[in-house]
Every structure is written in structure tokens, then in C-alpha cells.
mmCIF file of C-alpha atoms in Angstrom:
data_model
loop_
_atom_site.group_PDB
_atom_site.id
_atom_site.type_symbol
_atom_site.label_atom_id
_atom_site.label_comp_id
_atom_site.label_asym_id
_atom_site.label_seq_id
_atom_site.Cartn_x
_atom_site.Cartn_y
_atom_site.Cartn_z
ATOM 1 C CA MET A 830 33.153 62.482 -24.485
ATOM 2 C CA VAL A 831 30.543 60.002 -23.250
ATOM 3 C CA ARG A 832 28.096 58.823 -25.864
ATOM 4 C CA ARG A 833 24.486 58.513 -24.928
ATOM 5 C CA PRO A 834 22.783 55.262 -25.928
ATOM 6 C CA SER A 835 20.628 55.711 -28.969
ATOM 7 C CA LEU A 836 16.866 55.295 -28.714
ATOM 8 C CA CYS A 837 16.979 52.262 -31.010
ATOM 9 C CA SER A 838 19.413 50.448 -28.733
ATOM 10 C CA THR A 839 17.056 50.757 -25.736
ATOM 11 C CA ILE A 840 14.032 49.327 -27.559
ATOM 12 C CA PRO A 841 13.768 45.509 -27.275
ATOM 13 C CA SER A 842 14.217 43.752 -30.570
ATOM 14 C CA ALA A 843 11.377 41.879 -32.253
ATOM 15 C CA GLY A 844 13.285 38.629 -31.734
ATOM 16 C CA PHE A 845 13.587 39.252 -27.992
ATOM 17 C CA ILE A 846 9.842 39.941 -27.702
ATOM 18 C CA SER A 847 9.063 36.834 -29.737
ATOM 19 C CA ASP A 848 11.288 34.671 -27.499
ATOM 20 C CA THR A 849 9.690 36.132 -24.364
ATOM 21 C CA LYS A 850 6.187 35.371 -25.631
ATOM 22 C CA ARG A 851 7.254 31.864 -26.587
ATOM 23 C CA ASN A 852 8.747 31.263 -23.133
ATOM 24 C CA MET A 853 5.629 32.611 -21.429
ATOM 25 C CA GLY A 854 3.478 30.339 -23.585
ATOM 26 C CA SER A 855 5.674 27.376 -22.675
ATOM 27 C CA LEU A 856 5.400 28.295 -18.968
ATOM 28 C CA ASP A 857 1.603 28.500 -19.200
ATOM 29 C CA ALA A 858 1.468 25.107 -20.906
ATOM 30 C CA THR A 859 3.705 23.579 -18.210
ATOM 31 C CA ARG A 860 1.554 25.110 -15.477
ATOM 32 C CA ALA A 861 -1.582 23.706 -17.104
ATOM 33 C CA GLU A 862 -0.026 20.234 -17.354
ATOM 34 C CA LEU A 863 1.062 20.342 -13.695
ATOM 35 C CA GLY A 864 -2.453 21.445 -12.773
ATOM 36 C CA LEU A 865 -3.823 18.295 -14.409
ATOM 37 C CA VAL A 866 -1.288 16.176 -12.486
ATOM 38 C CA VAL A 867 -2.325 17.813 -9.188
ATOM 39 C CA LEU A 868 -5.992 17.292 -10.041
ATOM 40 C CA TYR A 869 -5.256 13.635 -10.828
ATOM 41 C CA LEU A 870 -3.281 12.963 -7.651
ATOM 42 C CA ASN A 871 -5.951 14.640 -5.514
ATOM 43 C CA LYS A 872 -8.261 11.732 -6.380
ATOM 44 C CA ALA A 873 -8.173 8.981 -3.749
ATOM 45 C CA GLU A 874 -9.182 6.487 -6.452
ATOM 46 C CA ALA A 875 -6.225 7.488 -8.639
ATOM 47 C CA ARG A 876 -3.757 7.065 -5.770
ATOM 48 C CA ASP A 877 -5.289 3.675 -4.990
ATOM 49 C CA LYS A 878 -4.819 2.512 -8.587
ATOM 50 C CA ILE A 879 -1.188 3.676 -8.583
ATOM 51 C CA CYS A 880 -0.643 1.585 -5.437
ATOM 52 C CA ARG A 881 -2.423 -1.289 -7.186
ATOM 53 C CA ALA A 882 0.037 -1.078 -10.081
ATOM 54 C CA ILE A 883 2.917 -1.259 -7.575
ATOM 55 C CA GLN A 884 1.239 -4.217 -5.834
ATOM 56 C CA TYR A 885 0.757 -6.325 -8.956
ATOM 57 C CA GLY A 886 4.064 -5.247 -10.472
ATOM 58 C CA SER A 887 5.749 -6.594 -7.333
ATOM 59 C CA LYS A 888 3.713 -9.798 -7.579
ATOM 60 C CA PHE A 889 4.885 -10.242 -11.179
ATOM 61 C CA ILE A 890 8.529 -9.753 -10.168
ATOM 62 C CA SER A 891 8.367 -12.032 -7.112
ATOM 63 C CA ASN A 892 6.401 -14.820 -8.857
ATOM 64 C CA GLY A 893 5.276 -15.933 -5.400
ATOM 65 C CA GLN A 894 8.835 -16.402 -4.128
ATOM 66 C CA PRO A 895 10.031 -14.894 -0.810
ATOM 67 C CA GLY A 896 12.069 -11.716 -1.111
ATOM 68 C CA THR A 897 11.873 -7.932 -1.317
ATOM 69 C CA ALA A 898 9.317 -7.931 -4.153
ATOM 70 C CA GLN A 899 6.950 -10.187 -2.214
ATOM 71 C CA ASP A 900 7.331 -7.976 0.877
ATOM 72 C CA VAL A 901 6.396 -4.929 -1.234
ATOM 73 C CA ASP A 902 3.410 -6.850 -2.627
ATOM 74 C CA LYS A 903 2.127 -7.744 0.851
ATOM 75 C CA SER A 904 2.688 -4.311 2.399
ATOM 76 C CA THR A 905 1.078 -2.492 -0.547
ATOM 77 C CA THR A 906 -1.891 -4.884 -0.495
ATOM 78 C CA LEU A 907 -2.481 -4.053 3.167
ATOM 79 C CA ALA A 908 -1.965 -0.312 2.626
ATOM 80 C CA ARG A 909 -4.532 -0.250 -0.191
ATOM 81 C CA LYS A 910 -7.242 -1.558 2.120
ATOM 82 C CA VAL A 911 -7.169 1.759 4.009
ATOM 83 C CA PHE A 912 -8.217 3.561 0.804
ATOM 84 C CA ARG A 913 -11.266 1.291 0.595
ATOM 85 C CA LEU A 914 -12.678 1.846 4.097
ATOM 86 C CA LEU A 915 -16.412 2.728 3.773
ATOM 87 C CA LYS A 916 -16.057 2.699 -0.027
ATOM 88 C CA TRP A 917 -18.816 0.067 -0.161
ATOM 89 C CA VAL A 918 -21.314 2.908 0.396
ATOM 90 C CA ASN A 919 -20.692 4.128 -3.186
ATOM 91 C CA ASP A 920 -21.919 0.886 -4.748
ATOM 92 C CA LEU A 921 -24.739 0.609 -2.223
ATOM 93 C CA HIS A 922 -25.925 4.036 -3.398
ATOM 94 C CA ALA A 923 -25.661 2.902 -7.036
ATOM 95 C CA LEU A 924 -27.596 -0.258 -6.133
ATOM 96 C CA ILE A 925 -30.624 1.629 -4.773
ATOM 97 C CA SER A 926 -30.514 4.369 -7.440
ATOM 98 C CA PRO A 927 -32.983 4.085 -10.360
ATOM 99 C CA PRO A 928 -31.475 2.853 -13.656
ATOM 100 C CA ALA A 929 -31.225 5.025 -16.753
ATOM 101 C CA LYS A 930 -34.407 5.182 -18.819
ATOM 102 C CA GLY A 931 -34.523 2.793 -21.750
ATOM 103 C CA THR A 932 -32.032 0.321 -20.264
ATOM 104 C CA PRO A 933 -33.094 -3.306 -20.939
ATOM 105 C CA LEU A 934 -34.129 -5.314 -17.883
ATOM 106 C CA THR A 935 -31.296 -7.822 -18.387
ATOM 107 C CA LEU A 936 -28.664 -5.084 -18.254
ATOM 108 C CA VAL A 937 -30.372 -3.486 -15.248
ATOM 109 C CA LEU A 938 -30.264 -6.781 -13.330
ATOM 110 C CA LEU A 939 -26.634 -7.394 -14.292
ATOM 111 C CA GLY A 940 -25.695 -3.859 -13.276
ATOM 112 C CA LYS A 941 -27.459 -4.143 -9.921
ATOM 113 C CA SER A 942 -25.836 -7.541 -9.334
ATOM 114 C CA LYS A 943 -22.446 -5.980 -10.017
ATOM 115 C CA ASN A 944 -23.158 -3.176 -7.508
ATOM 116 C CA ALA A 945 -24.383 -5.623 -4.849
ATOM 117 C CA LEU A 946 -21.396 -7.953 -5.263
ATOM 118 C CA LEU A 947 -18.834 -5.144 -5.331
ATOM 119 C CA SER A 948 -20.409 -3.493 -2.289
ATOM 120 C CA THR A 949 -20.274 -6.839 -0.451
ATOM 121 C CA PHE A 950 -16.620 -7.310 -1.428
ATOM 122 C CA LEU A 951 -15.666 -3.857 -0.134
ATOM 123 C CA PHE A 952 -17.695 -4.334 3.049
ATOM 124 C CA LEU A 953 -16.059 -7.690 3.844
ATOM 125 C CA ASP A 954 -12.651 -6.309 2.906
ATOM 126 C CA GLN A 955 -12.833 -4.028 5.946
ATOM 127 C CA PHE A 956 -12.902 -7.090 8.216
ATOM 128 C CA VAL A 957 -10.011 -8.589 6.264
ATOM 129 C CA TRP A 958 -8.045 -5.407 6.989
ATOM 130 C CA LEU A 959 -8.906 -5.671 10.698
ATOM 131 C CA GLY A 960 -7.645 -9.258 10.705
ATOM 132 C CA ARG A 961 -4.470 -8.544 8.717
ATOM 133 C CA THR A 962 -3.509 -5.678 11.049
ATOM 134 C CA GLY A 963 -4.044 -7.839 14.135
ATOM 135 C CA ILE A 964 -7.042 -5.946 15.509
ATOM 136 C CA ILE A 965 -9.133 -9.095 15.054
ATOM 137 C CA LYS A 966 -7.029 -12.030 16.226
ATOM 138 C CA ASN A 967 -8.653 -14.889 14.327
ATOM 139 C CA LYS A 968 -6.571 -15.878 11.299
ATOM 140 C CA GLU A 969 -8.860 -18.707 10.193
ATOM 141 C CA ALA A 970 -11.950 -16.469 10.144
ATOM 142 C CA THR A 971 -9.996 -13.686 8.407
ATOM 143 C CA ASP A 972 -8.815 -16.058 5.663
ATOM 144 C CA ARG A 973 -12.355 -17.359 5.183
ATOM 145 C CA VAL A 974 -13.815 -13.847 4.881
ATOM 146 C CA ALA A 975 -10.986 -12.860 2.508
ATOM 147 C CA ARG A 976 -11.822 -15.796 0.230
ATOM 148 C CA ILE A 977 -15.569 -15.028 0.246
ATOM 149 C CA SER A 978 -14.885 -11.367 -0.535
ATOM 150 C CA MET A 979 -12.596 -12.350 -3.413
ATOM 151 C CA TYR A 980 -15.342 -14.546 -4.913
ATOM 152 C CA CYS A 981 -17.668 -11.531 -4.714
ATOM 153 C CA TRP A 982 -15.112 -9.407 -6.571
ATOM 154 C CA MET A 983 -14.664 -12.059 -9.273
ATOM 155 C CA ALA A 984 -18.445 -12.315 -9.768
ATOM 156 C CA SER A 985 -18.822 -8.520 -9.869
ATOM 157 C CA SER A 986 -16.081 -8.320 -12.540
ATOM 158 C CA ALA A 987 -17.918 -10.964 -14.595
ATOM 159 C CA CYS A 988 -21.171 -8.986 -14.288
ATOM 160 C CA ALA A 989 -19.343 -5.786 -15.257
ATOM 161 C CA GLY A 990 -17.990 -7.492 -18.380
ATOM 162 C CA LEU A 991 -21.466 -8.706 -19.381
ATOM 163 C CA VAL A 992 -22.886 -5.211 -18.842
ATOM 164 C CA GLU A 993 -20.204 -3.668 -21.057
ATOM 165 C CA LEU A 994 -20.800 -6.329 -23.720
ATOM 166 C CA GLY A 995 -24.539 -5.597 -23.718
ATOM 167 C CA GLU A 996 -23.978 -1.841 -23.830
ATOM 168 C CA LEU A 997 -21.554 -2.252 -26.733
ATOM 169 C CA LYS A 998 -24.216 -4.128 -28.710
ATOM 170 C CA ARG A 999 -26.766 -1.390 -27.991
ATOM 171 C CA LEU A 1000 -24.245 1.274 -28.989
ATOM 172 C CA SER A 1001 -23.379 -0.589 -32.193
ATOM 173 C CA ARG A 1002 -27.047 -0.681 -33.237
ATOM 174 C CA SER A 1003 -27.393 3.015 -32.448
ATOM 175 C CA MET A 1004 -24.297 3.859 -34.521
ATOM 176 C CA ARG A 1005 -25.546 1.854 -37.509
ATOM 177 C CA LYS A 1006 -28.882 3.653 -37.335
ATOM 178 C CA LEU A 1007 -27.165 7.047 -37.158
ATOM 179 C CA ALA A 1008 -24.856 6.113 -40.058
ATOM 180 C CA LYS A 1009 -27.923 5.419 -42.240
ATOM 181 C CA GLU A 1010 -29.371 8.809 -41.328
ATOM 182 C CA LEU A 1011 -26.070 10.484 -42.232
ATOM 183 C CA ARG A 1012 -25.785 8.714 -45.589
ATOM 184 C CA GLY A 1013 -24.305 11.038 -48.197
ATOM 185 C CA THR A 1014 -22.269 12.976 -45.611
ATOM 186 C CA ASP A 1015 -19.051 12.284 -43.755
ATOM 187 C CA LYS A 1016 -20.287 10.586 -40.577
ATOM 188 C CA TYR A 1017 -16.888 11.009 -38.909
ATOM 189 C CA GLU A 1018 -17.400 14.784 -38.994
ATOM 190 C CA ASN A 1019 -20.706 14.457 -37.146
ATOM 191 C CA GLU A 1020 -20.364 15.378 -33.457
ATOM 192 C CA GLN A 1021 -22.996 12.870 -32.312
ATOM 193 C CA TYR A 1022 -21.284 10.041 -34.192
ATOM 194 C CA GLN A 1023 -17.907 11.068 -32.758
ATOM 195 C CA ASN A 1024 -19.343 10.927 -29.228
ATOM 196 C CA LYS A 1025 -20.726 7.445 -29.851
ATOM 197 C CA MET A 1026 -17.351 6.287 -31.178
ATOM 198 C CA LYS A 1027 -15.684 7.642 -28.035
ATOM 199 C CA GLN A 1028 -18.236 5.838 -25.839
ATOM 200 C CA SER A 1029 -17.627 2.639 -27.800
ATOM 201 C CA ASP A 1030 -13.856 2.858 -27.224
ATOM 202 C CA GLU A 1031 -14.355 3.505 -23.496
ATOM 203 C CA ARG A 1032 -16.735 0.562 -23.103
ATOM 204 C CA LEU A 1033 -14.456 -1.756 -25.078
ATOM 205 C CA LEU A 1034 -11.578 -0.841 -22.770
ATOM 206 C CA ALA A 1035 -13.803 -1.440 -19.725
ATOM 207 C CA LEU A 1036 -14.788 -4.852 -21.153
ATOM 208 C CA VAL A 1037 -11.135 -5.854 -21.578
ATOM 209 C CA LYS A 1038 -10.376 -4.704 -18.028
ATOM 210 C CA ALA A 1039 -13.324 -6.641 -16.553
ATOM 211 C CA ALA A 1040 -12.311 -9.836 -18.384
ATOM 212 C CA MET A 1041 -8.713 -9.515 -17.197
ATOM 213 C CA ASP A 1042 -9.867 -8.817 -13.623
ATOM 214 C CA VAL A 1043 -11.691 -12.165 -13.650
ATOM 215 C CA VAL A 1044 -8.369 -13.835 -14.488
ATOM 216 C CA VAL A 1045 -6.690 -11.890 -11.657
ATOM 217 C CA ALA A 1046 -9.356 -13.115 -9.210
ATOM 218 C CA ILE A 1047 -8.868 -16.710 -10.406
ATOM 219 C CA GLY A 1048 -5.147 -16.317 -9.743
ATOM 220 C CA LEU A 1049 -5.632 -14.829 -6.269
ATOM 221 C CA LEU A 1050 -8.072 -17.612 -5.361
ATOM 222 C CA GLN A 1051 -5.676 -20.201 -6.846
ATOM 223 C CA LEU A 1052 -8.490 -21.867 -8.788
ATOM 224 C CA ALA A 1053 -6.113 -22.795 -11.618
ATOM 225 C CA PRO A 1054 -2.624 -22.636 -10.057
ATOM 226 C CA LYS A 1055 -0.858 -24.382 -12.948
ATOM 227 C CA LYS A 1056 -2.188 -22.012 -15.627
ATOM 228 C CA VAL A 1057 -2.737 -18.785 -13.686
ATOM 229 C CA THR A 1058 0.546 -18.549 -11.797
ATOM 230 C CA PRO A 1059 1.490 -15.629 -9.500
ATOM 231 C CA ARG A 1060 3.448 -14.138 -12.414
ATOM 232 C CA VAL A 1061 0.423 -14.335 -14.735
ATOM 233 C CA THR A 1062 -1.749 -12.848 -11.983
ATOM 234 C CA GLY A 1063 0.769 -10.046 -11.487
ATOM 235 C CA ALA A 1064 0.989 -9.303 -15.216
ATOM 236 C CA PHE A 1065 -2.791 -9.163 -15.692
ATOM 237 C CA GLY A 1066 -3.232 -7.152 -12.495
ATOM 238 C CA PHE A 1067 -0.557 -4.667 -13.549
ATOM 239 C CA ILE A 1068 -2.190 -4.152 -16.963
ATOM 240 C CA THR A 1069 -5.663 -3.636 -15.458
ATOM 241 C CA SER A 1070 -4.130 -1.204 -12.955
ATOM 242 C CA LEU A 1071 -2.681 0.852 -15.811
ATOM 243 C CA ILE A 1072 -6.092 0.813 -17.511
ATOM 244 C CA SER A 1073 -7.686 2.028 -14.260
ATOM 245 C CA CYS A 1074 -5.066 4.787 -13.966
ATOM 246 C CA TYR A 1075 -5.859 5.852 -17.536
ATOM 247 C CA GLN A 1076 -9.602 5.857 -16.818
ATOM 248 C CA GLN A 1077 -9.013 8.202 -13.870
ATOM 249 C CA LEU A 1078 -7.244 10.819 -16.010
ATOM 250 C CA PRO A 1079 -9.027 14.205 -15.919
ATOM 251 C CA SER A 1080 -10.556 15.240 -19.215
ATOM 252 C CA ARG A 1081 -8.880 18.106 -21.014
ATOM 253 C CA ALA A 1082 -10.805 21.234 -21.899
ATOM 254 C CA PRO A 1083 -11.950 21.106 -25.543
ATOM 255 C CA VAL A 1084 -9.907 23.223 -27.896
ATOM 256 C CA ALA A 1085 -11.974 26.073 -29.288
ATOM 257 C CA LYS A 1086 -12.220 26.104 -33.060
ATOM 258 C CA ALA A 1087 -11.002 29.258 -34.730
ATOM 259 C CA LYS A 1088 -13.698 31.310 -36.406
ATOM 260 C CA VAL A 1089 -13.194 31.892 -40.109
#
């Protein structure tokens, strides 16, 4: 006699349902993480900074000596220039745009100088690319333009560092003023104070990056070849590339607080 399965045996157990929900939740989390990766890689700037990390990592390994690492450095350097075609328009737009209200004149002038110098660097870099690819067959002129453009980038990095330093001082004064207003309460629980702390961290990181980029430019221009060797240049360039990659990360959606 064939037994029919009981009703209880056909109903999924609570453990099975719990495991299924947990797996679905894990799948959703993985999909969300992959979505952030796709969003990140869709940015041309992010891909450029990844290539920059490869470029300076190869420079660090090669230490200026012929070999595979130096070949990777040179080929990646040339490939990156394609990402920067017409990119000078971005800083030209920032140059002619009005500054934020309340910004001191000194910081405005430094910011505009940074935009002008960076735009000039990117504009000249297009001609360097034309020379390096052989479209313009004048090596001496190409090398001269490359050196001028690199000086522009070094100066723009110095201006960027001074801007970040000035903004950090302004932010510090603002945070001290807010801390006095919040006396008697936990300032770290205040949303406005938290935002200012986040801005301070971001600007401090940008200041470190700008200062290190100046060292990278000195190395590329060989202004201090005994101190800033190709390996030092590669190390500093690799670190600033990682910082740039981090700065390009998409922001996560804020987690909603549970209502009590």
C-alpha cells in the first residue's frame, strides 16, 4: 500500500524559508555592490586614474631602467592622453564661472589660477600626444611643449594645495563657532557638525594629494634628480593615483534610521 505524503512534509520548514531569505538578501547586496562597481567604471575619470596607478606603479618598479616595466609606463602614459582630449574645456568653464558667494578674494584668485593653469596643461597635452604618436613630426618642439605643460601642471597643483589650505582654515573657524553654539550638547551627534567634519577630511586628503603631485611634477621635470628619483616619483604618483581613485568612488545611499 502506497503512503501519501503528509501535509506537514510538503510544507517548507522555517529553517528553509530563513535560509532562502538570507540567500536572497545576500544576492541583493551583491547586486548592489556590482552596481556601484559598474557606476564607477562608467566614469572616464575613474578609468583614467586606474591607468595612472598602473603608469606610476610601473615607473616605481622600473626605476628609470629599460625593461618591461618601463615599456608599460611609456605605453600607459601615451594611452592616458586619449582620455584627456578636450578635457581642458572643463577647467575653462570653471575659470569663467562665478565663484561661490562669501569666498575670500585670495582664494578666488588662487582657484582661478589653478583652473587657468590646469586648462593650459590639458590643452598643450593634446599637442604632446600628437607629437608622441608621430602625427606631428617635430621631436624638439614636442619635448619643449611637454616641459611647458608639465610646469603648468606643477603650478596648478601648488595653487590647488593653497586653496585647500585656505578652505581648511575657513572650515576650522566655522567648526569652532558651531561648537560654541552647541555647548552643552554632543556636537558629534549634530548633523551640521558631522557634515563639516566630513568636508574637513575630504579637503585634508585633497591637500595631501596636491602636495604630493608637486613632488611628482618635480620628478618628471627632473628638477632634483638626486632626491626625487624615478622610484620616488613612481611611489608618490602611485599614492596620489589611489587617492584619486578613492575620490571618484560613488557615494552610497544613506541608511535610513529605524523609527522607534
